[in-house]
PDB file of C-alpha atoms in Angstrom:
ATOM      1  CA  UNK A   1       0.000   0.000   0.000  1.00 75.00           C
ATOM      2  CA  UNK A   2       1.354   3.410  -0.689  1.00 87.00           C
ATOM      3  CA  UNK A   3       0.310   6.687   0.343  1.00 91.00           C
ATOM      4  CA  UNK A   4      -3.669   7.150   0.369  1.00 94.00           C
ATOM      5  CA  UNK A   5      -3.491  11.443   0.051  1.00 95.00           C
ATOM      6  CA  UNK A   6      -1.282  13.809  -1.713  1.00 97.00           C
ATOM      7  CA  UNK A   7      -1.394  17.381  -0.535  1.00 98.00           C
ATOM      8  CA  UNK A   8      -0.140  19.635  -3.275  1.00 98.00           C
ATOM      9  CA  UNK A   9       1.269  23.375  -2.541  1.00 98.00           C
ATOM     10  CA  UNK A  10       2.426  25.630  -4.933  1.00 98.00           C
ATOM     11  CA  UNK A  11       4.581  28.350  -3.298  1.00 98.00           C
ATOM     12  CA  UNK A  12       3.814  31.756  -2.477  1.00 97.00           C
ATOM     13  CA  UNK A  13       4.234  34.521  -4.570  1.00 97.00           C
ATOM     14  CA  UNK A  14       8.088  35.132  -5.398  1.00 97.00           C
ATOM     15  CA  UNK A  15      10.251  37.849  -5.966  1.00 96.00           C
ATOM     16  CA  UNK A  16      10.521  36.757  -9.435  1.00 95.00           C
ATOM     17  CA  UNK A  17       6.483  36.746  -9.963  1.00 95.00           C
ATOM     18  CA  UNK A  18       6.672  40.229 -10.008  1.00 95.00           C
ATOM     19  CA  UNK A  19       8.955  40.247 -11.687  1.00 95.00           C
ATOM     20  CA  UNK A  20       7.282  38.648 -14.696  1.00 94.00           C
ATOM     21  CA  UNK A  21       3.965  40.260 -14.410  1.00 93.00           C
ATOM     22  CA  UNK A  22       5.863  43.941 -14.426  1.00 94.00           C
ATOM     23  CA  UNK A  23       7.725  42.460 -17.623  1.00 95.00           C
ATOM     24  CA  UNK A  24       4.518  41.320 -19.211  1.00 91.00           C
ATOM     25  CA  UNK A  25       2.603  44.901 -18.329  1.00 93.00           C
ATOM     26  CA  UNK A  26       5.544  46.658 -19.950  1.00 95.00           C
ATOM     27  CA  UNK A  27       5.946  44.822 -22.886  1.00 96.00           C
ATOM     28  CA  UNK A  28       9.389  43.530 -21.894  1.00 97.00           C
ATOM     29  CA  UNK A  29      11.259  40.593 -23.337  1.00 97.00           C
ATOM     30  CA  UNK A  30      13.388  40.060 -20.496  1.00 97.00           C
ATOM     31  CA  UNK A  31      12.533  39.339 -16.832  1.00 96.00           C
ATOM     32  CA  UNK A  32      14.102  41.136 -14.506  1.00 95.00           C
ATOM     33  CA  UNK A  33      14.857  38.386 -11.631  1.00 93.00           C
ATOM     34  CA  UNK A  34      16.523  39.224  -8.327  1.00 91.00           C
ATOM     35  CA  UNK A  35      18.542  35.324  -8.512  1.00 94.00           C
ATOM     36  CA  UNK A  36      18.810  32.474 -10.744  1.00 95.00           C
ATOM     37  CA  UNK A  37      16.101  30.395 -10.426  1.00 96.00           C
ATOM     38  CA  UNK A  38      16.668  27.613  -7.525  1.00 97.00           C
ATOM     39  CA  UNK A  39      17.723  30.791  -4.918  1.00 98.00           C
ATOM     40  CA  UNK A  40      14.612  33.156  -6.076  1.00 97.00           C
ATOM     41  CA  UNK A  41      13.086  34.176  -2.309  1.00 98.00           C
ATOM     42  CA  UNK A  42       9.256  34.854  -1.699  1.00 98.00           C
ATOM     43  CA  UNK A  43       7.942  37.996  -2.038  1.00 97.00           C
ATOM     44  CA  UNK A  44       6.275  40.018   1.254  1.00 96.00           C
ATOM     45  CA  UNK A  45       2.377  39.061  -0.070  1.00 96.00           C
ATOM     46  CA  UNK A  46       4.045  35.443  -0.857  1.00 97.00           C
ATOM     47  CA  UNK A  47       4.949  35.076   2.713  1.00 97.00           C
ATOM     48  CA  UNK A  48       1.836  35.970   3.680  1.00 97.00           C
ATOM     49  CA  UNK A  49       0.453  33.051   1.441  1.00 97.00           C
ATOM     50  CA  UNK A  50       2.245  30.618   3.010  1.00 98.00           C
ATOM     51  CA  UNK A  51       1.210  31.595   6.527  1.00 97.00           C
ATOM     52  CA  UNK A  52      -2.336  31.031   5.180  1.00 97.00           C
ATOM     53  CA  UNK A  53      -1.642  27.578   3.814  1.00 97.00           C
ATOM     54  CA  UNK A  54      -0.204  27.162   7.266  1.00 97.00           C
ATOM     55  CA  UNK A  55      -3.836  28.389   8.759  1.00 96.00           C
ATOM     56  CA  UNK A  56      -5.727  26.098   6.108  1.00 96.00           C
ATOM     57  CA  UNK A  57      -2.847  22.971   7.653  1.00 96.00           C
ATOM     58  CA  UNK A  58      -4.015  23.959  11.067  1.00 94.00           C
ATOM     59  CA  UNK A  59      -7.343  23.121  10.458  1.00 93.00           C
ATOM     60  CA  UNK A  60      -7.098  20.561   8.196  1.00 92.00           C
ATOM     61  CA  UNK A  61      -4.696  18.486   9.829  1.00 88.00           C
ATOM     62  CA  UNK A  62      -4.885  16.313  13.141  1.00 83.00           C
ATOM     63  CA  UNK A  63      -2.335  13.230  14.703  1.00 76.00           C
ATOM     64  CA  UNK A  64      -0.264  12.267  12.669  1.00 80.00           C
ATOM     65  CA  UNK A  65      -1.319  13.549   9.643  1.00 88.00           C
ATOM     66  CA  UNK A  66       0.308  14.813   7.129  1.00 95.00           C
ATOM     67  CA  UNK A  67       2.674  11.579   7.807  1.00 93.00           C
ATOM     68  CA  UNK A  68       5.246  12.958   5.927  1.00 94.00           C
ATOM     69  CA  UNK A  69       6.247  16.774   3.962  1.00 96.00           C
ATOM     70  CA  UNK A  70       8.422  16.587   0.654  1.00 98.00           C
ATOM     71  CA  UNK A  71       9.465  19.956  -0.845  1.00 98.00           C
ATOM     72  CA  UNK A  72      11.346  21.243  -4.189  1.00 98.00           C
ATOM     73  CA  UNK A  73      15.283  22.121  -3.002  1.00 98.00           C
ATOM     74  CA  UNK A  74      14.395  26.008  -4.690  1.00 98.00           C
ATOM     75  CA  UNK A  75      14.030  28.329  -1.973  1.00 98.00           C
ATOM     76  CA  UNK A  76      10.635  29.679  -2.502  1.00 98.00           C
ATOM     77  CA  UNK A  77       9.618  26.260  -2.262  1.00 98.00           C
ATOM     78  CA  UNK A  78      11.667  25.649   1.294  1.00 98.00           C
ATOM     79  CA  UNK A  79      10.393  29.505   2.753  1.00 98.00           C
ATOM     80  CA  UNK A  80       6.588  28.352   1.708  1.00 98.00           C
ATOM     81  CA  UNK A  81       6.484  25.134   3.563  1.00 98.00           C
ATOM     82  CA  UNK A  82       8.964  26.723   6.640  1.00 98.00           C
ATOM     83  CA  UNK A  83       6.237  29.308   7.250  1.00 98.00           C
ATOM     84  CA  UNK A  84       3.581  27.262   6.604  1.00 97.00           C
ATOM     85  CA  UNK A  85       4.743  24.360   9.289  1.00 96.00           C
ATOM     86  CA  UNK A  86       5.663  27.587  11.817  1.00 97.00           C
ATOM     87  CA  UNK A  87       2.124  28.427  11.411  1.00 96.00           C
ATOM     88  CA  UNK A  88       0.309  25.054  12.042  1.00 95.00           C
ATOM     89  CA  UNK A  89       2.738  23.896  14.348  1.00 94.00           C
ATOM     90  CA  UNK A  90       3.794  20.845  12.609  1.00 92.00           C
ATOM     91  CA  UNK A  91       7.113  19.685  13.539  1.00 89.00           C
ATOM     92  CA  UNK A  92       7.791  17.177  10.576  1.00 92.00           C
ATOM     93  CA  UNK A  93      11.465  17.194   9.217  1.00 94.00           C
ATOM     94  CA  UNK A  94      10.444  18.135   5.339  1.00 96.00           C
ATOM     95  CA  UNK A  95      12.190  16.474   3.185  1.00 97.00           C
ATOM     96  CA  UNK A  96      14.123  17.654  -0.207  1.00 98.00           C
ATOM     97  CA  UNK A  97      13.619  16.347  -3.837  1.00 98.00           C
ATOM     98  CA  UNK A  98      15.197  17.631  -6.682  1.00 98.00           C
ATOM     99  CA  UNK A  99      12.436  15.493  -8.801  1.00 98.00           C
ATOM    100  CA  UNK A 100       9.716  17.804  -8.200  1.00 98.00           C
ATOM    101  CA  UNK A 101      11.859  21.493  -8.721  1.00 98.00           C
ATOM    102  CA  UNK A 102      10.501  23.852 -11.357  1.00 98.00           C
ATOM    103  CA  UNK A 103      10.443  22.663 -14.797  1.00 97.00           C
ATOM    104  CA  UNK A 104      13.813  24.347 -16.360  1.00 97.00           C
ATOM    105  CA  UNK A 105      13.896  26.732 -19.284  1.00 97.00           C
ATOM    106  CA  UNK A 106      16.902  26.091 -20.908  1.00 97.00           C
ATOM    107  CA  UNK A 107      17.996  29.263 -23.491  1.00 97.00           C
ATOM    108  CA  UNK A 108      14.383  30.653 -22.680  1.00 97.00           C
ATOM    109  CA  UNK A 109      14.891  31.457 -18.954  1.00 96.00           C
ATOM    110  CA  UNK A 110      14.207  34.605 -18.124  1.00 96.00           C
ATOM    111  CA  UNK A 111      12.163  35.429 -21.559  1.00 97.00           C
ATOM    112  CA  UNK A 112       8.654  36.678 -22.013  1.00 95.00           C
ATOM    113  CA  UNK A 113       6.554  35.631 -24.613  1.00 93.00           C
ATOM    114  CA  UNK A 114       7.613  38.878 -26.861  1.00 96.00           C
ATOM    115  CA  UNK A 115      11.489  37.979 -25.805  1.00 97.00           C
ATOM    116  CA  UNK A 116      11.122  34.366 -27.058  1.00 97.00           C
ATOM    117  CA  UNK A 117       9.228  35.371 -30.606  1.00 97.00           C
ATOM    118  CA  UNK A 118      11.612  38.386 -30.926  1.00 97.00           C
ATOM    119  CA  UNK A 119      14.921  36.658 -29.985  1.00 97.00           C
ATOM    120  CA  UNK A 120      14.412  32.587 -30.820  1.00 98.00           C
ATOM    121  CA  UNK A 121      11.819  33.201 -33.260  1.00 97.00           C
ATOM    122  CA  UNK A 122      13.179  29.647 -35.100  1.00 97.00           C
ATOM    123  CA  UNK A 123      12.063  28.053 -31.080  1.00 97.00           C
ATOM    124  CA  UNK A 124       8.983  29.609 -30.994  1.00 97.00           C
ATOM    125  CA  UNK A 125       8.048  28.196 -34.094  1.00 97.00           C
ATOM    126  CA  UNK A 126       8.922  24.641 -33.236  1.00 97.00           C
ATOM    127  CA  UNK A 127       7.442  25.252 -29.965  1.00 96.00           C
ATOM    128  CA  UNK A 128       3.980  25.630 -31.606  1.00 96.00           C
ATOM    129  CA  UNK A 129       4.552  23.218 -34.141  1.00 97.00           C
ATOM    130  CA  UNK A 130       5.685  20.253 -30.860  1.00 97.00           C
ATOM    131  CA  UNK A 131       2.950  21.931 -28.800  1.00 95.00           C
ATOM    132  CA  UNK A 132       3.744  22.463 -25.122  1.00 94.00           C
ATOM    133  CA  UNK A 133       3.882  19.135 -24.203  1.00 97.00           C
ATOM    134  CA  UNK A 134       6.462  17.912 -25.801  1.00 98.00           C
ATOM    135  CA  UNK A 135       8.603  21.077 -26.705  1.00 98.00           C
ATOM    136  CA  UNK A 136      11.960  20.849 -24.851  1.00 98.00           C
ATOM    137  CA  UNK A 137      13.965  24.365 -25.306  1.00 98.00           C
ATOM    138  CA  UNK A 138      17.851  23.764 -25.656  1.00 98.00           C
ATOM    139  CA  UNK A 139      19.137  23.181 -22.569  1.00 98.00           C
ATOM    140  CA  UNK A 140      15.809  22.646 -20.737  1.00 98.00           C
ATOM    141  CA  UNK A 141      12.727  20.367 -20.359  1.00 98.00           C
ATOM    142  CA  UNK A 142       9.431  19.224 -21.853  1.00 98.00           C
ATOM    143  CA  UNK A 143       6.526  18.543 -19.526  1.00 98.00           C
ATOM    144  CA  UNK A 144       7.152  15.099 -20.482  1.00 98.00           C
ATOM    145  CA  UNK A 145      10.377  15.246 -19.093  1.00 98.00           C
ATOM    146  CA  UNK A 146       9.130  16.344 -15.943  1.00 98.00           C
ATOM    147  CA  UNK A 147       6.212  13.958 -16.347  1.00 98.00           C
ATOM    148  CA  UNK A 148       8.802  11.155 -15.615  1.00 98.00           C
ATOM    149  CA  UNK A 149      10.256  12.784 -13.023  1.00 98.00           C
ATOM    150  CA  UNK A 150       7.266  12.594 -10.904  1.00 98.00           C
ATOM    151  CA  UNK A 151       6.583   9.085 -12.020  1.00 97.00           C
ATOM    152  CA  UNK A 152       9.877   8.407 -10.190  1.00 97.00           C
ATOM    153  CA  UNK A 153       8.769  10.191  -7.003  1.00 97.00           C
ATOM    154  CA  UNK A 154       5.256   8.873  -6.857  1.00 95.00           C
ATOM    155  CA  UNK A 155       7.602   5.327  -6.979  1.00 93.00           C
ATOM    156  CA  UNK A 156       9.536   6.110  -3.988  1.00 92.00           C
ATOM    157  CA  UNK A 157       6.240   7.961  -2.181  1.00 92.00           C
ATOM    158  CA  UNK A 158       4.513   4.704  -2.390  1.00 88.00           C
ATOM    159  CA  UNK A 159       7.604   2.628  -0.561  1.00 87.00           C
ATOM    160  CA  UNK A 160       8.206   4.779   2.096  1.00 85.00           C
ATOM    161  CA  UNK A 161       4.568   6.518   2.646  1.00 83.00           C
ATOM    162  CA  UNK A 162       2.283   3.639   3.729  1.00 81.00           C
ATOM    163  CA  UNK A 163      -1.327   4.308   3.673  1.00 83.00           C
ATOM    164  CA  UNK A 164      -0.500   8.337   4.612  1.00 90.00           C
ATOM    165  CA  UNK A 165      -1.054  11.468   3.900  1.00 94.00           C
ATOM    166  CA  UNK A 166       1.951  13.063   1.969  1.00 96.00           C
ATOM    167  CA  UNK A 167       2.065  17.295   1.619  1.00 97.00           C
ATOM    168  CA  UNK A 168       4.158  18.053  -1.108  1.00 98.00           C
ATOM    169  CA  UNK A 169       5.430  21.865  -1.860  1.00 98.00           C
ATOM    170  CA  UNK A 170       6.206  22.588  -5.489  1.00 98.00           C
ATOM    171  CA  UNK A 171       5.693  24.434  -8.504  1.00 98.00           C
ATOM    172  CA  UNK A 172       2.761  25.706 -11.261  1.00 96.00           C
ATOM    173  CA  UNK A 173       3.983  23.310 -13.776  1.00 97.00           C
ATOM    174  CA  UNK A 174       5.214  20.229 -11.809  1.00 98.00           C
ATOM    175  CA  UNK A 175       1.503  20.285  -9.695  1.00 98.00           C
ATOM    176  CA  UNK A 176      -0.275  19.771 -13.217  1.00 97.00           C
ATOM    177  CA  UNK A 177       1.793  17.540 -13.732  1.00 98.00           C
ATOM    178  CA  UNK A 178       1.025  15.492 -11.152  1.00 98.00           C
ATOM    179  CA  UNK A 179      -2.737  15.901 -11.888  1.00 97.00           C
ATOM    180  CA  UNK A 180      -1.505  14.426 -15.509  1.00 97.00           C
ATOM    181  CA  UNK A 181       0.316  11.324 -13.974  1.00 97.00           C
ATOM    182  CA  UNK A 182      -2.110  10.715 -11.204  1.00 96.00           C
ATOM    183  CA  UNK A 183      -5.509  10.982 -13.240  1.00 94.00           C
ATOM    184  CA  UNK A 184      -4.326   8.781 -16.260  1.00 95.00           C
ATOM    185  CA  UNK A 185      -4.745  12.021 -18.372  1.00 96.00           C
ATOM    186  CA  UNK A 186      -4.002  11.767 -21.759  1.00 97.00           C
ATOM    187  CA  UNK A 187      -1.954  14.757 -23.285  1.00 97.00           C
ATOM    188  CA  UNK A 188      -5.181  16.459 -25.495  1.00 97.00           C
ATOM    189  CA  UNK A 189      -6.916  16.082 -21.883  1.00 97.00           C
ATOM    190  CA  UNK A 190      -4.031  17.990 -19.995  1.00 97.00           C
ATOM    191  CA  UNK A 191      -3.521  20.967 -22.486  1.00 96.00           C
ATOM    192  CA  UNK A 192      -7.596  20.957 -22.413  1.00 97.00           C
ATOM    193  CA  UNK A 193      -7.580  21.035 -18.610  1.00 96.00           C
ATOM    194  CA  UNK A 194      -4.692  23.661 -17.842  1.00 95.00           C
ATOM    195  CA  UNK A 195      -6.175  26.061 -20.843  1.00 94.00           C
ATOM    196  CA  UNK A 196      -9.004  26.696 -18.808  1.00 94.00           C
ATOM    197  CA  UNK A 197      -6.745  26.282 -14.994  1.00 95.00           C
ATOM    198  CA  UNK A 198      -3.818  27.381 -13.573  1.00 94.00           C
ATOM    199  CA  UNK A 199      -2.470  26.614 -10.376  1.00 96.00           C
ATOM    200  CA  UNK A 200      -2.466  30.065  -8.255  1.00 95.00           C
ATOM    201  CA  UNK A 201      -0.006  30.698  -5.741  1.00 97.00           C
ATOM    202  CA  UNK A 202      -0.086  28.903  -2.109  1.00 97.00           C
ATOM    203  CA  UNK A 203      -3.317  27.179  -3.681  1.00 97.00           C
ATOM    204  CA  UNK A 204      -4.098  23.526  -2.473  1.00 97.00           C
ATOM    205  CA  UNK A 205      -4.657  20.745  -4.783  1.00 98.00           C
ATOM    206  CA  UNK A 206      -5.492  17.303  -3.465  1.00 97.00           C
ATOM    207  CA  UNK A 207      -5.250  14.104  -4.786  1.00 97.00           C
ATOM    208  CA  UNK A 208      -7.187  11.002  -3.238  1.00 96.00           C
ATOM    209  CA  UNK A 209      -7.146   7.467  -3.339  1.00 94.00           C
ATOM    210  CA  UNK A 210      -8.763   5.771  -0.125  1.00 91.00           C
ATOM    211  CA  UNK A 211      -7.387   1.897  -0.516  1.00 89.00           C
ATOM    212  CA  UNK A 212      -3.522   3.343  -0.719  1.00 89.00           C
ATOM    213  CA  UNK A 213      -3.329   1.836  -4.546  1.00 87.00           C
ATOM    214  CA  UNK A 214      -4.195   1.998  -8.145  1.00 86.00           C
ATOM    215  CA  UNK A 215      -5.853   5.853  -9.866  1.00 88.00           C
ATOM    216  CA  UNK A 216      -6.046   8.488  -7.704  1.00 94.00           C
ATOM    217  CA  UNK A 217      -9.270  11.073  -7.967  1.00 95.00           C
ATOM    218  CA  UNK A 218      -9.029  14.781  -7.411  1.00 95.00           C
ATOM    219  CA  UNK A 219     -10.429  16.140  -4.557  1.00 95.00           C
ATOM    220  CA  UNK A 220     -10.035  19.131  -4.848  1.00 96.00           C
ATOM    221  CA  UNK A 221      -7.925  21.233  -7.716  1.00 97.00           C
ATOM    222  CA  UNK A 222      -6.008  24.599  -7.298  1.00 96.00           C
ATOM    223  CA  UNK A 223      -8.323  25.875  -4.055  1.00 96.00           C
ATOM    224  CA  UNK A 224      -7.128  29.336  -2.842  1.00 96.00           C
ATOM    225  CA  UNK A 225     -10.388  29.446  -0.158  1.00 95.00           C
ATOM    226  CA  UNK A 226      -7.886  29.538   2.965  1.00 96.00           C
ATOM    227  CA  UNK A 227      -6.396  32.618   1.130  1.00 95.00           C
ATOM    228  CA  UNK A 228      -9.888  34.809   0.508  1.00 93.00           C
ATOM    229  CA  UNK A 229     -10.879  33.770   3.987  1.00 90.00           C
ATOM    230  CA  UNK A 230      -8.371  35.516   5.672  1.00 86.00           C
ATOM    231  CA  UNK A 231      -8.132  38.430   3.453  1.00 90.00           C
ATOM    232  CA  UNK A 232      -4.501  37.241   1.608  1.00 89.00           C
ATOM    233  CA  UNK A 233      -5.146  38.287  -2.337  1.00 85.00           C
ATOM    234  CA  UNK A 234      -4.128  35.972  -4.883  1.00 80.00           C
ATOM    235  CA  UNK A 235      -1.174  36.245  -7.008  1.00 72.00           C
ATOM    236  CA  UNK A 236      -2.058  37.883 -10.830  1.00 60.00           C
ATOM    237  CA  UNK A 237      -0.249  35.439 -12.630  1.00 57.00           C
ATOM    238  CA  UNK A 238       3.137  36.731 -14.105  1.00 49.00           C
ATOM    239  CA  UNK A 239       4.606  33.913 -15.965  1.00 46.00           C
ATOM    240  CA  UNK A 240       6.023  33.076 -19.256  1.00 38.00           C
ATOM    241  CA  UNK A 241       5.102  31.832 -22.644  1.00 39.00           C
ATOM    242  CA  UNK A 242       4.414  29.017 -21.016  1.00 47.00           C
ATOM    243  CA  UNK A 243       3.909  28.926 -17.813  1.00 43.00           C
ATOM    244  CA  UNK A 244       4.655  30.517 -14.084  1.00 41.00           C
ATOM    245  CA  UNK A 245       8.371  30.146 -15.028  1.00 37.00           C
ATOM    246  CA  UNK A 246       8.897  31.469 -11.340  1.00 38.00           C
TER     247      UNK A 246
END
């Protein structure tokens, strides 16, 4: 039997989120980020976020659940669950996976939409011929790469999380990814699916599966409740041509 629940939080707000949303207001083709990626920090509002996730864990939680808290190795990541555990009082010892980091960029880090057509125009015609699934810019990954990456992790979940409740902190990209994995989606489904959703910062997205094997269902997808009902706005989403590169 492997784990029965996965909790799924996207980070707060970073430094680098507004970063991309002033890029995309201004027409930009570069973000401006403070750090490379894996050291961005979280923003003032995105620490604010993650204290609300840590409200929504207070309540949610009891004994001995969550039975276990994995987290991406970038920073936002790491400050989001830190506050969030301060706040509910949970005391787990989180652990790091590099398998469930932000999807990487490759030559189009750091590049709005306008910056990739204007600058790799040859890229962002192959990336609309592949389609986002399957592009993979030089030096970077598809979302099937990543797709496998969480296959991988949901291997090792299931040996060392028996019948529990695993919270996992990530990013935009790797949480729909799980959603893809988890729900046997097939890859017309998941382009359908995130066309019409994103996943909003320090939103919760849970994944269910009551015997502890085989599909899981969603529960519930991208909920930023705990956020509006303590009076923490939402992120406007400041991304890429992608994405939420940050």
């Amino acid at each position: 039997m492997g784990a029965k629940e996965l909790w799924l939080i996207r980070h707060g707000e970073s430094e680098a989120n507004v970063a991309a949303l002033r890029a995309e207001r201004s027409g930009a083709e570069v973000v401006e980020a403070p750090a490379r990626d894996a050291d961005v920090a979280l923003s003032e509002l995105g620490i604010e976020q993650a204290r609300a996730v840590g409200a929504w864990l207070r309540e949610n939680a009891h004994q001995g659940v969550p039975t276990s808290a994995w987290v991406s190795p970038y920073v936002r990541a790491r400050q989001t669950l830190g506050a969030a555990m301060a706040e509910a009082g949970l005391e787990l010892e989180p652990r790091q996976d590099e398998r469930i980091r932000d999807r990487e960029l490759g030559i189009l880090d750091l590049l709005t939409s306008l910056g990739v057509d204007v600058r790799y125009p040859e890229e962002a015609e192959r990336r609309r011929w592949l389609g986002k699934f399957y592009y993979r810019p030089p030096g970077g990954e598809s979302w099937a790469d990543v797709a496998l990456r969480i296959r991988s992790f949901l291997r090792d979940l299931d040996d060392t999380d028996d019948g529990g409740v695993s919270l996992v902190v990530a990013h935009d990209a790797v949480i729909m990814l799980f959603l893809y994995v988890c729900d046997g989606l097939a890859e017309e489904e998941l382009l359908d699916f995130a066309q019409q959703h994103t996943v909003g910062n320090a939103t919760v997205t849970r994944l269910v599966r009551p015997t502890g094997e085989g599909p899981w269902s969603v529960g519930v997808f991208a909920d930023a409740s705990h956020l509006e009902r303590v009076g923490v706005p939402t992120t406007e989403h400041g991304g890429d041509q992608d994405a939420d590169i940050h």
